[in-house]
Coordinates of C-alpha atoms in Angstrom, one line a residue:
M1 CA 0.0 0.0 0.0
W2 CA 1.2 3.5 -0.9
D3 CA 2.2 5.5 2.2
K4 CA 0.6 9.0 1.8
H5 CA 3.7 10.6 3.2
Q6 CA 5.7 9.4 0.2
A7 CA 3.8 11.8 -2.0
S8 CA 6.0 14.5 -3.6
V9 CA 4.1 17.2 -1.7
T10 CA 2.7 16.7 1.8
F11 CA 0.0 19.3 2.7
P12 CA -0.8 20.3 6.3
S13 CA -4.4 19.3 6.2
M14 CA -3.4 15.6 5.6
M15 CA -2.3 15.7 9.3
E16 CA -5.8 16.7 10.6
N17 CA -6.5 13.4 12.2
D18 CA -3.1 13.2 14.0
P19 CA -3.9 13.6 17.8
N20 CA -0.3 14.7 18.4
H21 CA -0.5 17.5 15.9
S22 CA -1.3 20.8 17.4
A23 CA -3.0 23.0 14.8
P24 CA -2.4 26.8 15.0
T25 CA -5.1 29.4 14.9
V26 CA -5.6 32.7 13.0
R27 CA -7.4 35.9 13.7
V28 CA -8.0 38.3 10.9
T29 CA -7.4 41.9 12.1
P30 CA -10.5 44.1 11.9
G31 CA -10.3 47.3 9.9
G32 CA -12.1 49.5 7.4
P33 CA -13.6 48.9 4.0
V34 CA -11.6 46.3 1.9
V35 CA -10.6 47.9 -1.4
G36 CA -8.4 46.2 -4.0
K37 CA -7.8 43.8 -6.9
I38 CA -6.9 40.2 -6.7
Q39 CA -6.7 37.1 -9.0
P40 CA -7.3 33.8 -7.2
P41 CA -5.4 30.7 -8.2
G42 CA -6.7 28.3 -10.8
S43 CA -10.0 26.4 -10.3
K44 CA -9.7 23.1 -8.5
S45 CA -12.8 21.8 -10.4
L46 CA -11.3 22.7 -13.8
T47 CA -7.8 21.5 -13.0
N48 CA -8.9 18.0 -11.9
R49 CA -11.3 17.7 -14.9
A50 CA -8.6 18.8 -17.3
L51 CA -6.1 16.4 -15.7
L52 CA -8.4 13.5 -16.1
C53 CA -9.2 14.2 -19.8
A54 CA -5.6 14.8 -20.6
A55 CA -4.5 11.6 -18.8
F56 CA -6.5 9.5 -21.2
A57 CA -6.1 11.6 -24.4
Q58 CA -4.0 10.8 -27.5
G59 CA -0.8 12.8 -27.3
E60 CA 0.6 15.4 -24.9
S61 CA -1.5 18.1 -23.4
N62 CA -0.3 21.3 -21.8
L63 CA -2.4 22.7 -18.9
T64 CA -1.7 26.2 -17.8
G65 CA -3.2 28.3 -14.9
C66 CA -3.6 25.1 -12.8
L67 CA -4.2 25.0 -9.1
A68 CA -1.4 23.6 -6.8
S69 CA -3.2 22.2 -3.8
E70 CA -3.8 19.0 -1.9
D71 CA -6.8 18.1 -4.0
T72 CA -4.9 18.5 -7.3
E73 CA -1.8 16.9 -5.9
V74 CA -3.6 13.7 -4.9
M75 CA -5.1 13.5 -8.4
I76 CA -1.7 14.0 -10.0
E77 CA -0.1 11.4 -7.8
S78 CA -2.9 8.9 -8.4
L79 CA -2.7 9.3 -12.1
R80 CA 1.1 8.9 -12.0
R81 CA 0.7 5.6 -10.1
C82 CA -1.6 4.5 -12.8
G83 CA 1.1 5.1 -15.4
V84 CA 0.4 8.7 -16.6
A85 CA 3.5 10.8 -17.2
I86 CA 2.9 14.3 -15.7
N87 CA 5.6 17.0 -15.5
S88 CA 5.1 20.1 -13.4
S89 CA 6.6 23.5 -13.7
G90 CA 6.0 27.0 -12.5
G91 CA 5.1 25.9 -9.0
G92 CA 2.5 23.5 -10.2
R93 CA 0.7 26.1 -12.3
T94 CA 1.8 24.4 -15.6
L95 CA 1.4 20.7 -16.2
S96 CA 2.5 18.6 -19.2
V97 CA 0.5 15.4 -19.4
S98 CA 1.3 12.5 -21.7
G99 CA -2.0 10.7 -22.2
M100 CA -2.6 6.9 -22.0
S101 CA -4.6 6.6 -25.2
N102 CA -4.0 2.9 -25.6
R103 CA -6.3 0.8 -23.5
P104 CA -4.8 -2.2 -21.6
H105 CA -5.5 -5.7 -22.9
L106 CA -6.8 -7.4 -19.8
D107 CA -7.6 -11.1 -19.4
P108 CA -10.6 -11.5 -17.1
A109 CA -9.3 -14.9 -15.9
T110 CA -6.2 -13.3 -14.4
T111 CA -7.3 -9.7 -13.6
A112 CA -8.8 -10.6 -10.3
D113 CA -5.6 -12.3 -9.1
E114 CA -3.4 -9.2 -9.6
N115 CA -2.5 -6.9 -6.7
P116 CA -4.4 -3.6 -6.9
V117 CA -2.8 -0.3 -7.5
E118 CA -3.2 1.5 -4.1
L119 CA -4.3 5.1 -4.5
F120 CA -4.5 7.6 -1.6
I121 CA -7.0 10.3 -2.3
A122 CA -7.0 12.1 1.1
N123 CA -10.4 13.9 1.3
S124 CA -10.7 14.9 -2.4
G125 CA -14.2 14.2 -3.6
T126 CA -13.4 15.0 -7.2
T127 CA -10.4 12.6 -7.2
V128 CA -12.3 9.6 -5.7
R129 CA -15.4 10.0 -7.8
F130 CA -13.7 10.9 -11.1
L131 CA -11.1 8.1 -10.8
T132 CA -13.6 5.5 -9.6
A133 CA -15.6 6.0 -12.8
A134 CA -12.6 6.4 -15.1
L135 CA -10.6 3.4 -13.9
S136 CA -13.7 1.3 -13.9
A137 CA -14.1 2.1 -17.6
Y138 CA -10.4 1.9 -18.5
G139 CA -9.7 -1.4 -16.7
G140 CA -7.3 -2.8 -14.2
N141 CA -7.2 -3.4 -10.4
Y142 CA -7.2 -0.5 -8.0
R143 CA -8.1 0.4 -4.4
L144 CA -8.9 4.1 -3.6
S145 CA -8.7 5.1 0.1
G146 CA -8.4 8.3 2.0
V147 CA -8.6 10.0 5.4
E148 CA -11.2 9.1 8.0
R149 CA -13.7 11.7 6.8
M150 CA -13.5 10.4 3.2
H151 CA -14.5 6.9 4.5
A152 CA -17.7 8.5 5.8
R153 CA -18.6 10.3 2.5
P154 CA -21.1 8.4 0.4
I155 CA -20.2 7.0 -3.0
Q156 CA -22.7 4.1 -3.3
D157 CA -24.8 5.9 -5.9
L158 CA -21.8 6.0 -8.2
V159 CA -20.8 2.4 -7.4
G160 CA -24.4 1.2 -7.9
A161 CA -24.5 2.9 -11.3
L162 CA -21.3 1.2 -12.3
Q163 CA -22.1 -2.3 -11.2
P164 CA -24.6 -3.2 -13.9
V165 CA -22.2 -2.2 -16.7
Q166 CA -19.0 -3.4 -15.0
L167 CA -17.0 -6.2 -16.6
G168 CA -15.5 -7.4 -13.3
N169 CA -16.2 -6.0 -9.9
V170 CA -16.5 -2.6 -8.2
H171 CA -17.6 -2.1 -4.6
A172 CA -17.2 0.3 -1.6
E173 CA -15.7 -1.3 1.5
S174 CA -17.0 1.0 4.3
T175 CA -20.4 0.9 6.0
G176 CA -23.1 2.8 4.2
G177 CA -21.4 2.5 0.8
C178 CA -18.4 4.8 1.5
P179 CA -14.8 4.5 0.4
P180 CA -12.4 2.7 0.2
V181 CA -13.4 1.7 -3.3
V182 CA -12.1 -1.5 -4.9
I183 CA -12.1 -2.0 -8.7
E184 CA -11.3 -5.2 -10.6
S185 CA -12.2 -4.3 -14.1
T186 CA -11.8 -5.2 -17.8
G187 CA -14.1 -2.4 -18.9
W188 CA -17.8 -1.6 -19.3
R189 CA -20.6 -3.4 -21.0
D190 CA -22.3 -1.6 -23.9
S191 CA -25.5 -0.5 -22.2
P192 CA -27.1 2.7 -20.8
I193 CA -26.1 3.8 -17.3
R194 CA -28.5 5.1 -14.6
V195 CA -27.3 7.2 -11.8
A196 CA -29.0 9.2 -9.0
G197 CA -28.3 12.9 -9.1
R198 CA -29.5 14.0 -5.6
V199 CA -26.3 13.7 -3.5
S200 CA -23.5 14.9 -5.8
S201 CA -23.2 16.1 -9.4
Q202 CA -19.7 14.7 -9.3
Y203 CA -21.2 11.2 -9.8
L204 CA -22.6 12.2 -13.2
S205 CA -19.5 14.2 -14.1
G206 CA -17.3 11.2 -13.4
L207 CA -19.4 8.9 -15.6
M208 CA -19.4 11.5 -18.3
M209 CA -15.6 11.8 -18.3
A210 CA -15.2 8.0 -18.1
A211 CA -17.5 7.3 -21.1
P212 CA -14.9 8.0 -23.8
L213 CA -12.6 5.3 -22.2
S214 CA -15.2 2.5 -22.3
R215 CA -14.8 1.1 -25.9
R216 CA -12.5 -2.0 -26.0
D217 CA -12.3 -2.1 -29.9
G218 CA -10.6 1.3 -30.2
A219 CA -13.6 2.9 -31.9
P220 CA -15.0 6.2 -30.5
A221 CA -17.3 5.6 -27.6
S222 CA -21.0 6.2 -27.5
T223 CA -22.7 6.1 -24.1
K224 CA -26.1 7.1 -22.7
I225 CA -26.3 8.1 -19.1
Q226 CA -29.7 8.5 -17.4
V227 CA -30.0 10.7 -14.3
V228 CA -32.7 9.5 -11.9
G229 CA -34.4 12.1 -9.8
E230 CA -33.2 15.7 -9.0
L231 CA -29.8 16.7 -10.3
V232 CA -27.9 19.0 -7.9
S233 CA -25.3 21.5 -8.9
L234 CA -26.2 21.5 -12.7
P235 CA -23.6 24.2 -13.5
Y236 CA -20.8 21.8 -12.6
V237 CA -22.2 19.2 -15.0
E238 CA -22.2 21.8 -17.7
M239 CA -18.7 22.7 -16.8
T240 CA -17.7 19.1 -17.2
A241 CA -19.3 19.0 -20.7
R242 CA -17.3 22.1 -21.8
V243 CA -14.0 20.7 -20.6
M244 CA -14.7 17.4 -22.3
S245 CA -15.5 19.3 -25.5
A246 CA -12.2 21.1 -25.3
F247 CA -10.5 17.7 -25.4
G248 CA -12.5 16.5 -28.4
A249 CA -15.4 14.5 -26.9
N250 CA -19.0 15.3 -27.7
V251 CA -21.6 15.7 -24.9
D252 CA -25.3 16.3 -25.4
L253 CA -27.1 17.1 -22.1
M254 CA -30.9 17.0 -22.4
P255 CA -33.8 17.4 -19.9
A256 CA -35.9 14.3 -19.6
T257 CA -39.3 13.3 -18.3
D258 CA -40.9 10.8 -15.8
D259 CA -38.4 9.6 -13.2
L260 CA -35.4 11.0 -15.2
S261 CA -34.3 14.6 -14.8
H262 CA -31.6 14.4 -17.5
I263 CA -30.2 12.2 -20.3
V264 CA -26.6 12.6 -21.3
N265 CA -25.2 11.2 -24.5
V266 CA -21.4 11.0 -24.8
Q267 CA -19.6 10.3 -28.0
G268 CA -16.0 10.3 -29.2
R269 CA -12.6 10.1 -27.5
Y270 CA -10.1 12.5 -26.0
D271 CA -7.4 14.3 -28.0
A272 CA -4.5 16.2 -26.5
T273 CA -4.8 20.0 -26.4
N274 CA -3.5 23.1 -24.7
Y275 CA -5.9 24.1 -22.0
V276 CA -6.0 27.3 -19.9
V277 CA -7.6 26.9 -16.4
E278 CA -9.7 29.8 -15.1
P279 CA -9.2 31.3 -11.7
D280 CA -11.3 29.6 -9.0
A281 CA -14.7 31.2 -8.7
S282 CA -15.5 29.5 -5.4
A283 CA -12.3 31.0 -4.0
A284 CA -13.2 34.4 -5.5
S285 CA -16.4 34.4 -3.4
Y286 CA -14.4 35.1 -0.2
F287 CA -13.0 38.3 -1.7
W288 CA -16.3 39.5 -3.1
A289 CA -17.7 38.8 0.4
A290 CA -14.9 40.9 2.0
A291 CA -16.3 43.9 0.0
A292 CA -19.9 43.0 1.0
I293 CA -19.1 42.7 4.7
T294 CA -17.1 45.9 5.0
G295 CA -18.7 48.1 2.4
G296 CA -15.6 48.2 0.3
E297 CA -14.8 47.4 -3.3
V298 CA -13.0 44.3 -4.6
T299 CA -12.3 43.4 -8.2
V300 CA -11.5 39.7 -9.0
Q301 CA -9.5 39.5 -12.2
G302 CA -9.7 36.7 -14.7
L303 CA -13.4 35.9 -14.3
N304 CA -16.6 37.2 -15.9
F305 CA -20.3 36.2 -16.0
D306 CA -19.5 34.0 -19.1
A307 CA -17.0 31.9 -17.0
L308 CA -17.3 28.1 -17.1
Q309 CA -17.9 28.1 -13.3
G310 CA -21.4 28.8 -12.1
D311 CA -20.1 30.1 -8.8
V312 CA -19.6 33.6 -10.4
D313 CA -23.4 33.9 -9.8
F314 CA -22.5 34.4 -6.1
C315 CA -22.1 38.0 -7.1
R316 CA -25.8 38.1 -8.1
V317 CA -26.8 37.0 -4.6
L318 CA -24.7 39.8 -3.1
E319 CA -26.5 42.2 -5.6
Q320 CA -29.8 41.0 -4.1
M321 CA -28.5 41.9 -0.7
G322 CA -27.7 45.5 -1.7
C323 CA -24.2 45.4 -3.2
R324 CA -23.3 46.8 -6.6
V325 CA -21.9 44.5 -9.2
H326 CA -20.2 45.3 -12.5
G327 CA -17.7 43.6 -14.7
D328 CA -16.0 43.5 -18.1
A329 CA -14.4 40.8 -20.2
N330 CA -11.7 40.0 -17.6
S331 CA -13.0 41.0 -14.2
L332 CA -16.0 41.2 -11.8
T333 CA -16.3 43.8 -9.1
V334 CA -18.5 43.9 -6.0
S335 CA -18.8 47.2 -4.1
G336 CA -21.0 48.4 -1.2
R337 CA -22.3 46.6 1.8
A338 CA -24.7 43.7 1.8
A339 CA -27.4 45.6 3.7
R340 CA -30.3 43.1 3.8
G341 CA -30.9 39.4 4.2
V342 CA -32.1 37.3 1.3
D343 CA -34.1 34.2 0.6
V344 CA -32.2 32.2 -2.1
D345 CA -32.0 28.8 -3.6
M346 CA -28.2 28.0 -3.8
N347 CA -28.4 24.5 -5.3
A348 CA -26.4 25.6 -8.3
I349 CA -23.7 27.4 -6.2
S350 CA -23.7 25.3 -3.1
D351 CA -19.9 25.7 -2.5
T352 CA -20.6 29.4 -1.6
V353 CA -23.2 28.7 1.1
Q354 CA -20.6 29.1 3.9
T355 CA -19.4 32.4 2.4
L356 CA -23.0 33.7 2.2
A357 CA -23.7 32.6 5.8
V358 CA -20.9 34.9 7.1
V359 CA -22.1 37.8 5.0
A360 CA -25.5 37.2 6.5
L361 CA -24.2 37.9 10.0
F362 CA -23.7 41.6 9.0
A363 CA -27.0 42.1 7.1
E364 CA -30.3 43.4 8.4
G365 CA -33.0 40.6 8.7
P366 CA -32.8 36.9 8.2
T367 CA -31.2 35.0 5.4
R368 CA -32.8 31.7 4.2
V369 CA -30.7 29.3 2.2
R370 CA -32.5 26.6 0.2
G371 CA -31.8 23.7 -2.1
V372 CA -28.5 22.5 -0.5
A373 CA -29.5 19.3 1.4
H374 CA -26.5 17.6 -0.3
N375 CA -24.1 19.9 1.6
R376 CA -24.3 17.6 4.6
F377 CA -22.2 15.1 2.6
K378 CA -19.3 17.3 1.8
E379 CA -15.9 17.5 3.6
T380 CA -18.0 18.1 6.7
D381 CA -21.7 18.6 7.4
R382 CA -21.9 22.1 5.8
I383 CA -25.4 22.7 7.3
G384 CA -25.2 21.3 10.8
D385 CA -21.6 22.2 11.5
L386 CA -21.9 25.6 9.9
A387 CA -25.0 26.3 12.1
C388 CA -23.0 25.4 15.2
E389 CA -20.2 27.9 14.4
L390 CA -22.6 30.7 13.5
R391 CA -24.4 30.2 16.8
K392 CA -21.0 30.7 18.6
M393 CA -20.9 34.2 17.2
G394 CA -24.4 35.0 18.5
A395 CA -26.5 34.2 15.4
T396 CA -29.9 32.4 15.7
V397 CA -29.8 29.6 13.2
D398 CA -32.6 27.1 12.3
E399 CA -31.6 24.0 10.3
H400 CA -33.9 22.8 7.6
E401 CA -33.9 19.7 5.5
D402 CA -32.6 21.6 2.5
G403 CA -30.6 24.4 4.2
L404 CA -30.8 26.9 7.0
T405 CA -32.2 30.2 8.2
I406 CA -29.7 32.7 9.7
V407 CA -30.8 35.6 12.0
P408 CA -27.8 37.9 12.6
P409 CA -26.9 38.9 16.1
G410 CA -28.3 42.3 17.0
K411 CA -25.0 43.9 17.9
G412 CA -22.9 42.0 15.3
P413 CA -20.9 38.8 15.7
Q414 CA -19.4 38.3 19.2
H415 CA -15.9 37.0 19.8
A416 CA -15.5 33.2 19.5
V417 CA -13.1 30.4 18.8
L418 CA -14.4 28.6 15.7
D419 CA -13.8 25.0 14.6
T420 CA -13.1 24.3 10.9
Y421 CA -13.8 20.6 11.1
G422 CA -10.8 20.1 8.8
D423 CA -12.9 21.8 6.0
H424 CA -11.1 24.3 3.9
R425 CA -14.3 26.3 3.1
M426 CA -15.2 26.6 6.8
A427 CA -11.8 28.1 7.5
M428 CA -11.8 30.6 4.6
S429 CA -15.4 31.7 5.1
L430 CA -15.5 31.9 8.9
S431 CA -12.3 34.0 9.0
L432 CA -14.1 36.7 7.1
A433 CA -16.1 37.6 10.2
G434 CA -12.9 39.0 11.6
L435 CA -12.8 41.7 9.0
V436 CA -15.2 43.7 11.2
A437 CA -15.8 41.7 14.5
K438 CA -13.1 41.5 17.1
G439 CA -11.9 38.3 18.7
I440 CA -12.8 35.9 15.9
E441 CA -10.3 33.1 16.1
V442 CA -10.3 30.2 13.5
E443 CA -8.7 26.9 14.4
N444 CA -6.6 24.8 12.0
P445 CA -6.3 27.4 9.1
A446 CA -3.8 25.0 7.4
C447 CA -6.7 23.0 6.2
T448 CA -7.1 25.6 3.4
A449 CA -4.2 23.6 1.7
K450 CA -6.9 21.4 0.3
T451 CA -7.8 23.9 -2.4
Y452 CA -6.1 27.2 -1.6
P453 CA -2.8 26.9 0.3
Q454 CA -2.0 30.7 -0.1
F455 CA -5.5 32.0 1.0
F456 CA -4.5 33.7 4.2
A457 CA -1.4 35.2 2.5
D458 CA -3.5 36.5 -0.4
L459 CA -6.1 37.9 2.0
E460 CA -3.4 39.6 4.1
Q461 CA -2.0 41.2 0.9
L462 CA -5.5 42.4 -0.1
L463 CA -6.2 43.9 3.3
G464 CA -2.7 45.5 3.7
R465 CA -2.5 44.4 7.3
P466 CA -1.2 41.3 9.0
H467 CA -3.3 38.5 10.6
V468 CA -2.6 37.3 14.2
W469 CA -1.4 33.8 14.4
G470 CA -1.6 31.6 17.6

């Protein structure tokens, strides 16, 4: 089994379950309105999607603007262990990927006897879901395992979708259909795939990206995927389709009827290309929120409302709260304070719920977030655990099946020591309360390494004043 500490990069958040590791704390120093410009690092979602497509393409792809973080590193290391040649330069922002376009010739009689390739995927949902589908289609023996929290995150809907088409075996080892995932595969049968869409859109995205790998005769693949019930986070599925298209595959996403919410037809194969990764829109939400909380003005460069990432629509939510939003071809600016609470369905932009929750602490009136029941199955319970930390700051919070209602404290957030639960988005969002409120201390800020290792350095540069580390 691969020892995770043998990876070329060891990120701080990988140590989150070590009882002997004492995590530091951080306090953002309060001050006046935040004014400035910033460009976040590359999108995690786009980097990992582009990596997967490039890994199984014909030829060598060059990916620029990539994110260097724990989530992307575990994807890179896993692909390398599967035989993909990946060269990194520019601090991980540029990746050269030599694709494995030739499928392995596997003998079903001997495949099950081979030792699996052990892949450590930490707590990266994109890595475990995308690779489970892709390696199932590509063929071979693999075991994907991660940190303790990963082994409590559901993957059975994806495994259950794969089992009827699997030539071989795929199953989840943990109680409740959670990782580790074991794959013994010689490919897929030629038949439609049905998958539930209610827990994570990454299941569908994984199947979509795996489909071009499923033909054993070398001909371009043609696969139909049927989505059963509600599909959450549709913009991420549309993002997947656009990345696949950039690598030569054809994706047709159609609304359906009866018990199906969507039907996806995938055709073709992957060809190498040069691909530029956009800045991360989820990360950008923290800087837009900094303007909304303090009544400042922050411009995020490299993004506009035509971006592949749906999370740019977080700006529209801030606009509903009273902020001003304007942009051009290469930037989006938020200015003014978020003066009033909002009632909003955030299903399409669920990774920004925690950001909005902190903005809501400084608005007048309640904020109701809807449509994000699936947030309970992320890196932490992003409804229940978020509610707990907001209450520490004096907010009144009601949990609902699909979200929560936040009533801000009358005199603003009170001082508190806040738990991140090892969740990068909890750390980044909760720290924003310290832009105005005194005594907001956030534990284990190093967990931001999962998607944004330089977050606190970038925030400090934007503010022009140092944080207090403990």
